[in-house]
Structure formats: structure tokens, C-alpha cells
XYZ file of C-alpha atoms in Angstrom:
575
model
C -26.682 18.420 20.342
C -28.648 19.749 17.386
C -28.433 17.705 14.205
C -27.451 19.670 11.108
C -30.240 19.888 8.546
C -28.216 18.436 5.664
C -27.117 15.455 7.786
C -30.673 14.786 8.953
C -31.855 14.949 5.343
C -29.275 12.336 4.262
C -30.176 10.134 7.231
C -33.893 10.318 6.432
C -33.175 9.035 2.919
C -31.900 5.859 4.606
C -35.215 5.485 6.446
C -37.018 4.539 3.227
C -37.954 0.994 2.027
C -34.817 0.904 -0.183
C -32.888 0.065 3.009
C -33.439 -2.992 5.207
C -35.262 -2.822 8.543
C -32.118 -3.273 10.645
C -30.387 -0.363 8.907
C -33.415 1.855 9.420
C -33.661 0.901 13.097
C -29.959 1.659 13.689
C -30.318 5.097 12.115
C -33.468 5.829 14.083
C -31.601 4.995 17.286
C -28.782 7.352 16.302
C -31.214 10.202 15.638
C -32.797 9.860 19.071
C -29.824 8.896 21.243
C -26.488 9.288 19.429
C -26.497 12.387 17.190
C -22.667 12.583 17.269
C -22.382 9.125 15.708
C -25.081 10.087 13.179
C -23.024 13.110 12.183
C -19.851 11.030 11.748
C -21.789 8.460 9.695
C -23.389 10.919 7.266
C -21.334 14.129 7.125
C -19.694 13.029 3.864
C -19.590 10.222 1.335
C -16.701 7.759 1.521
C -14.127 8.671 -1.115
C -11.532 6.767 -3.112
C -8.028 7.494 -1.762
C -4.495 6.253 -2.508
C -5.439 2.648 -1.710
C -9.064 2.524 -2.811
C -11.909 3.192 -0.407
C -11.523 2.496 3.320
C -13.779 3.325 6.214
C -15.327 2.217 9.472
C -18.013 -0.436 9.067
C -21.536 0.678 9.936
C -24.576 2.401 8.469
C -24.435 5.684 6.578
C -22.787 7.314 3.578
C -19.439 7.653 5.399
C -19.323 3.995 6.376
C -18.538 0.665 4.731
C -21.774 -1.302 4.299
C -23.726 -3.258 1.682
C -25.290 -0.072 0.314
C -22.162 2.075 -0.102
C -20.307 -0.877 -1.637
C -23.379 -1.909 -3.625
C -23.570 1.573 -5.101
C -19.883 1.440 -6.039
C -20.356 -1.931 -7.659
C -23.465 -0.877 -9.573
C -21.590 2.169 -10.870
C -18.636 0.042 -11.988
C -21.009 -2.421 -13.699
C -22.706 0.437 -15.571
C -19.327 1.889 -16.560
C -17.994 -1.469 -17.784
C -20.990 -1.835 -20.072
C -20.265 1.611 -21.511
C -16.563 1.055 -22.213
C -16.683 -2.644 -23.158
C -19.830 -2.852 -25.337
C -20.724 -6.228 -26.823
C -18.131 -8.065 -24.694
C -18.731 -10.874 -22.244
C -17.768 -8.984 -19.088
C -15.799 -10.738 -16.334
C -14.629 -9.676 -12.882
C -12.553 -11.359 -10.169
C -13.248 -10.784 -6.458
C -11.100 -11.541 -3.397
C -11.321 -10.640 0.259
C -9.173 -10.613 3.387
C -9.560 -11.780 6.995
C -11.528 -8.791 8.292
C -14.949 -8.989 9.863
C -17.672 -9.000 7.189
C -15.160 -9.226 4.310
C -16.657 -12.516 3.138
C -20.278 -11.301 3.300
C -19.416 -7.957 1.666
C -17.535 -9.822 -1.090
C -20.656 -11.894 -1.677
C -22.761 -8.707 -1.916
C -20.356 -7.335 -4.526
C -20.485 -10.614 -6.455
C -24.286 -10.603 -6.298
C -24.516 -7.074 -7.710
C -22.148 -7.796 -10.589
C -23.985 -11.025 -11.443
C -27.355 -9.252 -11.220
C -26.022 -6.973 -13.959
C -25.181 -9.931 -16.214
C -21.432 -9.895 -15.460
C -19.490 -13.143 -14.990
C -17.906 -13.310 -11.505
C -14.896 -15.317 -10.335
C -15.111 -15.222 -6.530
C -12.442 -16.743 -4.302
C -14.036 -19.366 -2.054
C -11.929 -18.211 0.910
C -9.759 -15.243 1.880
C -6.707 -14.672 -0.299
C -3.789 -12.194 -0.469
C -4.438 -9.018 -2.436
C -1.580 -9.693 -4.912
C -3.262 -12.967 -5.852
C -6.316 -10.996 -6.982
C -4.154 -8.882 -9.308
C -2.614 -12.077 -10.688
C -6.000 -13.846 -11.038
C -7.541 -10.905 -12.869
C -4.918 -11.132 -15.613
C -4.776 -14.939 -15.559
C -8.540 -15.186 -16.110
C -8.624 -12.296 -18.640
C -11.055 -10.274 -16.550
C -12.054 -6.677 -17.211
C -11.895 -5.641 -13.555
C -11.250 -6.936 -10.054
C -12.285 -6.079 -6.506
C -10.596 -6.796 -3.170
C -12.440 -6.342 0.107
C -9.687 -5.169 2.462
C -8.644 -2.295 4.691
C -4.978 -3.318 4.565
C -3.420 -2.566 7.974
C -6.155 -0.276 9.352
C -7.696 -1.040 12.792
C -10.273 -3.893 13.162
C -13.341 -1.649 12.825
C -12.344 -0.759 9.245
C -12.965 -2.451 5.937
C -12.420 -1.329 2.369
C -12.829 -1.764 -1.346
C -9.982 -1.753 -3.888
C -10.777 -1.639 -7.590
C -8.461 -3.106 -10.242
C -8.646 -2.730 -14.004
C -7.781 -4.882 -17.033
C -4.007 -4.553 -16.658
C -4.134 -5.929 -13.094
C -3.342 -2.549 -11.551
C -5.555 -0.373 -9.377
C -7.806 2.282 -10.873
C -5.933 5.321 -12.203
C -6.890 8.319 -14.371
C -8.940 8.661 -16.419
C -11.002 5.605 -15.372
C -11.106 6.530 -11.684
C -12.743 9.939 -12.187
C -15.100 8.576 -14.847
C -16.245 5.726 -12.589
C -16.697 8.028 -9.590
C -18.874 10.272 -11.736
C -21.084 7.307 -12.678
C -21.304 6.171 -9.030
C -22.230 9.619 -7.733
C -25.028 9.931 -10.306
C -26.702 6.769 -8.950
C -29.471 6.530 -6.407
C -29.430 3.696 -3.889
C -32.698 2.310 -5.282
C -30.933 1.659 -8.606
C -28.662 -1.028 -7.127
C -29.404 -4.560 -8.390
C -28.896 -6.866 -5.406
C -30.683 -9.951 -6.751
C -27.870 -12.291 -7.796
C -27.760 -14.464 -10.883
C -26.094 -17.444 -9.190
C -25.338 -19.030 -12.575
C -22.833 -16.244 -13.250
C -20.854 -16.699 -10.002
C -17.994 -19.208 -10.150
C -15.926 -19.977 -7.051
C -12.159 -20.229 -7.555
C -9.339 -21.504 -5.338
C -6.693 -24.218 -5.830
C -6.122 -23.866 -9.593
C -5.464 -20.150 -9.229
C -3.384 -20.732 -6.084
C -1.085 -23.155 -7.887
C -0.649 -20.848 -10.859
C 0.062 -17.878 -8.562
C 2.603 -19.773 -6.459
C 4.366 -21.105 -9.580
C 4.502 -17.635 -11.151
C 5.882 -16.156 -7.916
C 8.676 -18.734 -7.697
C 9.597 -18.139 -11.341
C 9.699 -14.356 -10.947
C 11.442 -14.049 -7.588
C 14.004 -16.899 -7.682
C 17.613 -16.295 -8.770
C 19.579 -19.539 -8.842
C 20.201 -19.780 -5.117
C 21.908 -23.121 -4.337
C 19.695 -25.628 -2.516
C 22.139 -25.822 0.386
C 22.039 -22.047 0.858
C 18.235 -22.137 1.001
C 18.249 -24.918 3.573
C 20.793 -23.047 5.724
C 18.637 -19.920 6.020
C 16.623 -19.915 9.258
C 13.475 -17.808 8.744
C 10.858 -16.616 11.233
C 7.595 -15.562 9.633
C 4.332 -14.104 10.901
C 1.165 -13.406 8.950
C -0.113 -11.110 11.761
C -3.457 -12.995 11.648
C -3.775 -12.163 7.936
C -4.095 -13.738 4.507
C -0.440 -14.359 3.638
C -0.645 -17.671 5.516
C -2.576 -18.863 2.461
C 0.424 -18.322 0.165
C 3.834 -17.565 1.700
C 4.532 -20.940 3.392
C 3.546 -22.740 0.167
C 5.701 -20.465 -2.005
C 8.763 -20.807 0.233
C 8.350 -24.579 0.339
C 7.976 -24.719 -3.433
C 11.121 -22.597 -3.788
C 13.134 -24.941 -1.547
C 13.259 -23.127 1.807
C 12.937 -25.769 4.524
C 13.718 -23.924 7.771
C 10.565 -21.804 8.068
C 9.381 -21.068 11.596
C 5.863 -19.641 11.850
C 4.686 -17.578 14.831
C 1.888 -19.912 15.946
C 0.043 -17.323 18.073
C -0.476 -15.187 14.943
C -0.942 -17.962 12.388
C -4.748 -18.221 12.429
C -6.531 -15.442 10.456
C -8.519 -13.223 12.804
C -10.120 -9.858 12.056
C -9.685 -8.776 15.683
C -5.868 -9.022 15.347
C -5.799 -10.032 19.036
C -2.031 -10.117 19.623
C -1.133 -6.676 18.225
C -2.198 -3.064 18.690
C -1.977 -2.622 14.935
C -1.492 -5.353 12.269
C 0.971 -3.119 10.458
C 4.545 -4.329 9.830
C 5.573 -0.652 9.683
C 4.987 -0.583 13.458
C 7.881 -2.221 15.373
C 5.510 -3.517 18.051
C 3.699 -5.684 15.487
C 6.787 -7.883 15.063
C 7.522 -8.344 18.787
C 6.433 -12.000 18.886
C 8.376 -12.798 15.721
C 11.509 -11.138 17.094
C 11.198 -13.063 20.349
C 10.930 -16.357 18.484
C 13.870 -15.416 16.257
C 16.046 -14.742 19.293
C 15.011 -18.052 20.866
C 16.034 -20.082 17.818
C 18.811 -17.789 16.530
C 17.075 -17.098 13.216
C 18.778 -15.170 10.421
C 15.726 -13.312 9.175
C 12.299 -12.161 10.383
C 9.429 -11.414 7.998
C 5.963 -10.120 8.860
C 3.150 -9.198 6.493
C 0.028 -7.051 6.839
C -3.529 -8.514 6.751
C -3.954 -8.490 2.968
C -0.313 -9.445 2.300
C 0.839 -6.553 0.179
C 3.352 -5.066 2.692
C 6.209 -6.772 4.472
C 8.359 -5.868 7.438
C 11.870 -7.315 7.659
C 14.285 -7.713 10.578
C 17.929 -8.732 10.075
C 21.001 -9.232 12.240
C 23.390 -6.285 12.359
C 27.182 -6.470 12.643
C 26.819 -7.232 16.373
C 24.418 -10.112 15.618
C 21.519 -8.127 17.074
C 18.145 -8.242 15.308
C 17.131 -4.858 13.955
C 14.101 -3.786 11.946
C 14.690 -2.384 8.482
C 12.444 0.377 7.234
C 10.618 0.261 3.926
C 13.221 2.376 2.157
C 16.014 0.041 3.235
C 14.267 -3.144 2.099
C 13.365 -1.428 -1.182
C 16.975 -0.405 -1.806
C 18.353 -3.869 -0.976
C 15.869 -5.627 -3.270
C 16.178 -3.130 -6.120
C 19.989 -3.184 -6.083
C 19.933 -6.980 -6.100
C 17.511 -7.135 -9.032
C 19.559 -4.607 -10.993
C 22.729 -6.640 -10.441
C 20.967 -9.872 -11.482
C 19.664 -8.241 -14.654
C 23.106 -6.812 -15.408
C 24.833 -10.179 -14.953
C 22.241 -11.793 -17.224
C 23.004 -9.194 -19.913
C 19.403 -7.945 -19.861
C 20.072 -4.221 -19.347
C 20.237 -2.194 -22.565
C 18.783 1.175 -21.524
C 15.185 0.088 -22.083
C 14.429 -0.877 -18.498
C 13.114 1.032 -15.507
C 12.602 0.810 -11.786
C 9.752 2.503 -9.923
C 9.496 4.624 -6.798
C 7.369 7.382 -5.250
C 7.847 11.029 -4.377
C 7.966 10.290 -0.626
C 10.467 7.425 -0.895
C 14.257 7.504 -0.640
C 16.181 9.471 -3.300
C 18.723 6.646 -3.188
C 16.599 4.885 -5.819
C 17.669 7.560 -8.313
C 21.325 6.843 -7.541
C 20.816 3.112 -8.171
C 19.067 3.757 -11.482
C 21.841 6.047 -12.676
C 24.551 3.534 -11.773
C 22.884 0.768 -13.797
C 21.815 2.939 -16.750
C 18.112 2.421 -16.226
C 15.394 4.984 -15.654
C 13.779 5.526 -12.269
C 10.191 6.580 -12.752
C 8.866 8.416 -9.701
C 5.136 8.751 -9.136
C 2.693 9.756 -6.460
C 2.223 7.688 -3.313
C 0.501 4.394 -4.024
C 1.462 1.411 -6.131
C -1.223 2.134 -8.671
C 1.109 4.766 -10.120
C 3.989 2.311 -10.517
C 1.594 -0.129 -12.210
C 0.451 2.717 -14.469
C 4.046 3.272 -15.610
C 4.143 -0.350 -16.806
C 0.975 0.226 -18.820
C 1.982 3.659 -20.135
C 5.497 2.637 -21.276
C 5.092 -0.743 -22.990
C 8.479 -0.370 -24.717
C 10.256 -0.324 -21.353
C 10.680 -3.433 -19.195
C 9.900 -3.077 -15.495
C 12.544 -4.612 -13.223
C 11.072 -3.865 -9.805
C 10.219 -1.053 -7.489
C 8.814 -0.018 -4.181
C 7.679 2.656 -1.800
C 8.690 3.653 1.711
C 5.534 2.179 3.254
C 6.910 -1.378 3.102
C 5.631 -2.310 -0.363
C 7.598 -3.876 -3.225
C 6.824 -5.326 -6.639
C 9.058 -7.833 -8.439
C 8.542 -7.651 -12.207
C 5.095 -7.211 -13.717
C 3.267 -10.511 -13.138
C 1.430 -8.793 -10.293
C 0.565 -5.124 -10.764
C 0.464 -4.081 -7.132
C 2.724 -4.299 -4.117
C 3.225 -7.959 -3.384
C 4.512 -9.272 -0.056
C 4.446 -12.847 -1.354
C 7.028 -12.293 -4.105
C 8.937 -9.774 -1.975
C 9.241 -12.338 0.833
C 10.757 -14.885 -1.520
C 13.097 -12.285 -3.015
C 14.419 -11.116 0.378
C 14.994 -14.775 1.307
C 16.972 -15.298 -1.912
C 19.179 -12.290 -1.140
C 19.660 -13.340 2.497
C 20.466 -16.952 1.607
C 23.045 -15.976 -1.001
C 24.604 -13.379 1.296
C 24.902 -15.867 4.182
C 26.402 -18.505 1.886
C 29.100 -16.043 0.792
C 29.972 -15.028 4.352
C 28.022 -11.786 4.244
C 24.524 -10.833 5.480
C 21.584 -8.716 4.420
C 22.730 -5.926 6.739
C 26.304 -5.984 5.431
C 24.947 -5.829 1.884
C 22.963 -2.714 2.857
C 26.064 -1.065 4.354
C 28.015 -1.826 1.173
C 25.311 -0.044 -0.806
C 25.676 2.996 1.487
C 29.422 3.060 0.781
C 28.783 2.880 -2.963
C 25.858 5.306 -3.266
C 25.760 7.405 -0.086
C 24.212 6.772 3.324
C 20.524 7.721 3.069
C 18.447 7.750 6.252
C 14.676 8.220 6.310
C 12.156 8.815 9.050
C 8.365 9.132 9.166
C 6.075 10.928 11.588
C 2.329 10.249 11.407
C -0.018 12.553 13.297
C -3.512 11.122 13.795
C -6.504 13.501 13.731
C -9.837 11.665 13.824
C -13.336 12.756 12.819
C -14.613 16.017 11.339
C -12.479 18.191 13.619
C -9.393 16.158 12.808
C -9.976 16.430 9.057
C -10.237 20.213 9.428
C -7.048 20.377 11.503
C -5.119 18.420 8.855
C -6.514 20.688 6.148
C -5.398 23.769 8.104
C -1.887 22.382 8.628
C -1.416 22.068 4.863
C -2.861 25.563 4.300
C -0.393 27.001 6.824
C 2.564 25.265 5.176
C 1.536 26.713 1.822
C 0.636 30.238 2.924
C 3.632 30.600 5.250
C 6.346 28.592 3.481
C 9.499 27.822 5.415
C 12.666 29.460 4.052
C 15.121 27.795 6.441
C 14.919 24.532 8.397
C 17.435 23.511 11.086
C 19.975 26.026 9.828
C 19.721 24.907 6.204
C 18.254 27.067 3.459
C 15.229 25.794 1.561
C 16.464 25.667 -2.035
C 13.338 24.258 -3.670
C 9.671 23.646 -2.907
C 7.403 21.381 -4.930
C 3.649 21.816 -4.516
C 1.859 18.888 -6.110
C -1.541 20.484 -5.590
C -0.726 23.526 -7.731
C 1.666 21.482 -9.946
C 4.291 24.200 -9.506
C 7.836 23.886 -8.216
C 9.940 26.827 -7.104
C 13.737 26.788 -7.474
C 14.980 29.492 -5.108
C 18.651 29.144 -6.111
C 17.900 30.112 -9.707
C 14.786 32.119 -8.877
C 12.570 30.254 -11.301
C 9.415 28.159 -11.349
C 8.873 24.837 -13.112
C 5.904 22.637 -13.901
C 5.297 19.353 -12.056
C 4.027 16.819 -14.570
C 2.630 14.087 -12.303
C -1.103 14.251 -11.452
C -2.217 16.732 -8.827
C -2.090 15.642 -5.191
C -2.162 17.318 -1.796
C 1.589 16.996 -1.226
C 4.270 19.554 -0.392
C 8.029 18.800 -0.591
C 10.874 20.951 0.736
C 14.476 20.441 -0.414
C 17.339 21.829 1.690
C 20.777 22.952 0.572
C 22.500 19.939 2.184
C 20.388 17.460 0.177
C 17.795 16.840 2.876
C 14.169 16.366 1.834
C 10.965 16.914 3.826
C 7.531 15.944 2.571
C 4.116 16.759 4.068
C 1.131 14.705 2.940
C -2.310 13.902 4.361
C -2.988 10.170 4.161
C -5.476 9.083 1.515
C -6.721 6.123 3.551
C -6.360 7.035 7.246
C -7.143 10.107 9.409
C -3.480 11.130 9.478
C -1.061 13.721 8.201
C 2.373 12.295 7.432
C 5.779 13.983 7.418
C 8.589 12.176 5.613
C 12.239 13.069 6.236
C 15.272 12.035 4.189
C 18.867 13.024 4.950
C 22.134 11.716 3.531
C 25.896 11.912 3.629
C 28.851 9.959 2.280
C 30.096 6.771 3.975
C 33.796 6.059 3.452
C 33.856 2.587 4.970
C 31.453 0.109 6.556
C 33.070 0.413 9.996
C 32.056 4.095 10.154
C 28.358 3.273 9.719
C 27.274 3.495 13.407
C 28.745 6.983 13.917
C 27.448 8.179 10.555
C 23.965 6.907 11.359
C 24.028 8.758 14.695
C 24.868 11.989 12.858
C 22.011 11.456 10.387
C 19.551 10.614 13.172
C 20.568 13.793 15.009
C 20.035 15.816 11.852
C 16.516 14.399 11.451
C 15.707 15.262 15.075
C 16.928 18.840 14.568
C 14.612 19.190 11.570
C 11.656 17.748 13.496
C 12.341 20.057 16.438
C 12.728 23.120 14.246
C 9.407 22.349 12.531
C 7.793 21.886 15.990
C 6.560 18.404 15.157
C 7.702 16.698 18.348
């Protein structure tokens, strides 16, 4: 195939002495024998998405490597000097279990130190939430985590955190990107000042574990903790460095770890995908739980910010909860704890996202707190904490299996969320109930909400164009009826305009712009279309609901809701 002129030009720039000999040789081989791979490696620059920057590792502008990450880091160093003049600048750096995470973290540390910035670098892999905690604990100006979360093994990534412990948000994100894009690769300072790099580990670990126990414990009796039989898997990831220690510190003694998945491994050899959103990822944990008759199964993703949970239903069968269900259980519990402690006075809030269950709004209303709803990604929930200092954050989550307990960590945190779900399960079991029964009680009180997600993968340049066209079609040919229900409202987060068809009026959407489209139907159903910001996917989120008169009617009601979701999917030709 012929190589496009602009791609060849970008590739030739990487054949200069700025780049090492191995990089140049790899590119030369691509030019002569693998032009398709050359095109994929250079057709664009890696961009910051909802969860930072993620990409396949390799050479080129569209790949994760020492030069793309070095350029990011140099840009951030330059920006920090602009916005924090005359300050002793400090950053914290952590990394996960992926291939090259440790060496890429060292490159990032070297670049910061070469720019005269003090670096606190974890000596070994650590969970992402511990980086957010460490950044604040050490009074740093910024933080970096080398992780690609739950992406496949060939990926790595780069998350940037700011002074408050949360991920980059406007206006800093756009300003930093502008600085990065103005840089040339030969302006990167790679020569480390080793005197400015300090390795951190046990002291921060102990402080993080102690803080987690304080924030996510709620007076569960010791006997109840000891009676809870837990199965836990780290899915070859970093949570093994924190969760067993935190649960032990909190008093949970019956923890059963999936040994085959205990050792960190960037190949993730026992799973197709190290993503607790995927039922297959928890197969080994479920098998162990059935062998030992465990009450609860918990699995976390490689960087330990998401958790999957399985519980026993009313027939004592283990079932997987989705992210909306775990979020609702944990939020309702926190709200009740705060209410009983007399800490709710109208100046509190919970957090959620536009693609998560509307049931969060019902919970907030019942407890007289605000539910702030932002775009997908926990950086927006963390931004609410920063933007509304007069309001106290109780907790919040998103449908993609993330939850945050309080504000000690400013990102989704599977370590604290694991402890919290254990607290709820232990107390429920001690009172003759269960996590699943508690969920059904919530459905009786607030309505039975059922959610479903479809992800359609479209890889490469062609895939990106297909996803783009799907969103164009949905906008240019908007649906007026879905599965026999009228569309009563459409919200377009790209144009920041909502259309209320019942009252024939438009309204402004005040959250930042994003490539998201939401349809609302007359029966209260909600459908959201959104290209992923970190993976080559387009996602469709479905939410339906109805009333539930009594717990015993739950199975039939759930069947009706599932059937409704399938009718919507079929009508939209997504199956």
C-alpha cells in the first residue's frame, strides 16, 4: 500500500538523532515492510480522554512510549512553572502492573527531576487511589499514574492529577494540552537529577490504609466482621498491595484470595479481559465462592479503581451486581449512616454521571441532599468537591463500577469501596438480611431501576470513522419513537442543547461539552449513546424502571424490565 505523505513526514521526523537507534530502526522496518502498522502508529497524536491518555505501546505519535509520555511530562513541567512561580514544585508518581509501567514511570520521574521538580516515586506498583491520596498527603502540585486501567495487555496509559487530588479538568486540561502540543520532541529534558527523586512506600501505605479504614468503617460489630466469608481477586493487579491489609486492619478475618490471580502480571493470563465489568473475569472467584459457600465476591481491575461484586440472591445463588446496583446500595447506606449521625442539614451532596442510574436522584431527594450529575469520568465528581467547598461530599459513583467514599481520595477507589461493601454485607448478615435483600428493599422504596450496557468495538482508523458516523446519524436523523414509546426529550451534550418535545421548547445544558446524546421516553426510560474516551468503542446505555410493590414480586418485575430493554435494543437495531 502507498503511505500517505503526511504520515511519512511524521515518521521521518522520528528518524532523526532526537530518537534512539532502536526507535529509528523499528520505524524504518515499518516503512519498508509494514506500512499499515506505520499508518496506525502515526495517523494521529494520542489524546487525553475521560480517563487520561491510553494507547497501545510502541513507537509513533499514536502510541505510548518514552517520547510521547516525555513530551507530556515536559509540557506539564513547563505549565507548572508558569502557574506556580517561585514555589518548590513537587509531584507524586505511581504505576500499575502493566508491562513497561515501571520503566515509563521512571522516564516520567527523570523528566520532572531534569526540570528541577521534586519527585516522590513509589518504589513498586500501587493502586491508583493511593496516588490521589499520596498527592494530597505530601502536598504535591500534581501527580501521575502509569496505567491503562482494564484495557488489554498491549495498552498502557498516563493519568494526570492536580493539587486537589483529582484528575485534570477544565481549564487546566486544555491549557496543558496547548503547552504540550507547542513542544518539539527535542525540547524534552531526559537527563534526570537523581537528587530530586525520592522513593516512597511503607509510610504512605500505612497512612493510606489508616485513612481508608477511618473513612469506610461504620461501627460494624467485630463478630459480624468475623462471620462474613469473603472471596477476593485482584485479577493480577495492584489491589493486592492494599485490600488484604485494609480488610485485616478493619477486622475482617475470613478473607479468601483467588491464588491463581494473586500475583501481579501484565499479561493477565487467566482472563480474556481484566475488567470486573465483564462477568467472565470473576469466574475463578465465583467458583471458589461456591466451593467454600462464601457470602460475597469482590474483584478489582488492574489499577484498583473499579470493583465488581457478586452476592447471593434469595435462592442463595451467587449473582453479579452491575455498577449501578453497587452504587445505589453504597450510596443509600452512606446516606442512612449520615442521617442517623445527625450530619445531614441540606449542605451535603452525592455525585453521579449522566450515563448512570436515575435512581441516584431519587435517593438524594429522599434524604434532602443534592445529587450533582456530571459527565462520564470521576474527574467531574472530584471537580464538584473542589467547586462547591461549602457542601460536604458524602459519596458517589458511576455505572462503570467506580465508587468514591468521602473526599480523602479524589477518584474512584476500589480499596475504600471494598471495605464499605463488606461493612454493609456484614451488618446485613448479622441482622438476618443480605446485600441482595437490601437492594430489593431499596427498589420497593424508590422504584425498580434496571440498567444495561452495550459496547460496540470498532478498531483502527476505519473503526473511528464508523463510530463518528453513527453519532452523526443519530443527530441528523433523530428518533421520535423507540419500542412504541414517544421520545419526549433529547439532550445533545455536544451542542449543549436539550429539546423538550412535550412543551416544544429548548433548554441549555450547563455541563461541559461532550460527544453524548441522551433520549428520554414517555415511560421514564433513558437511552444514552456515547463514544468511549479511552477505548475504540461506542457505548449505548439503557435505563428502564417501574414500581415494585413487594420484594416477592422482584423476579417477575425484573423479567418485564429486561424484556423492555431488549425491545428497545431490537427497535434501535443494535443486536
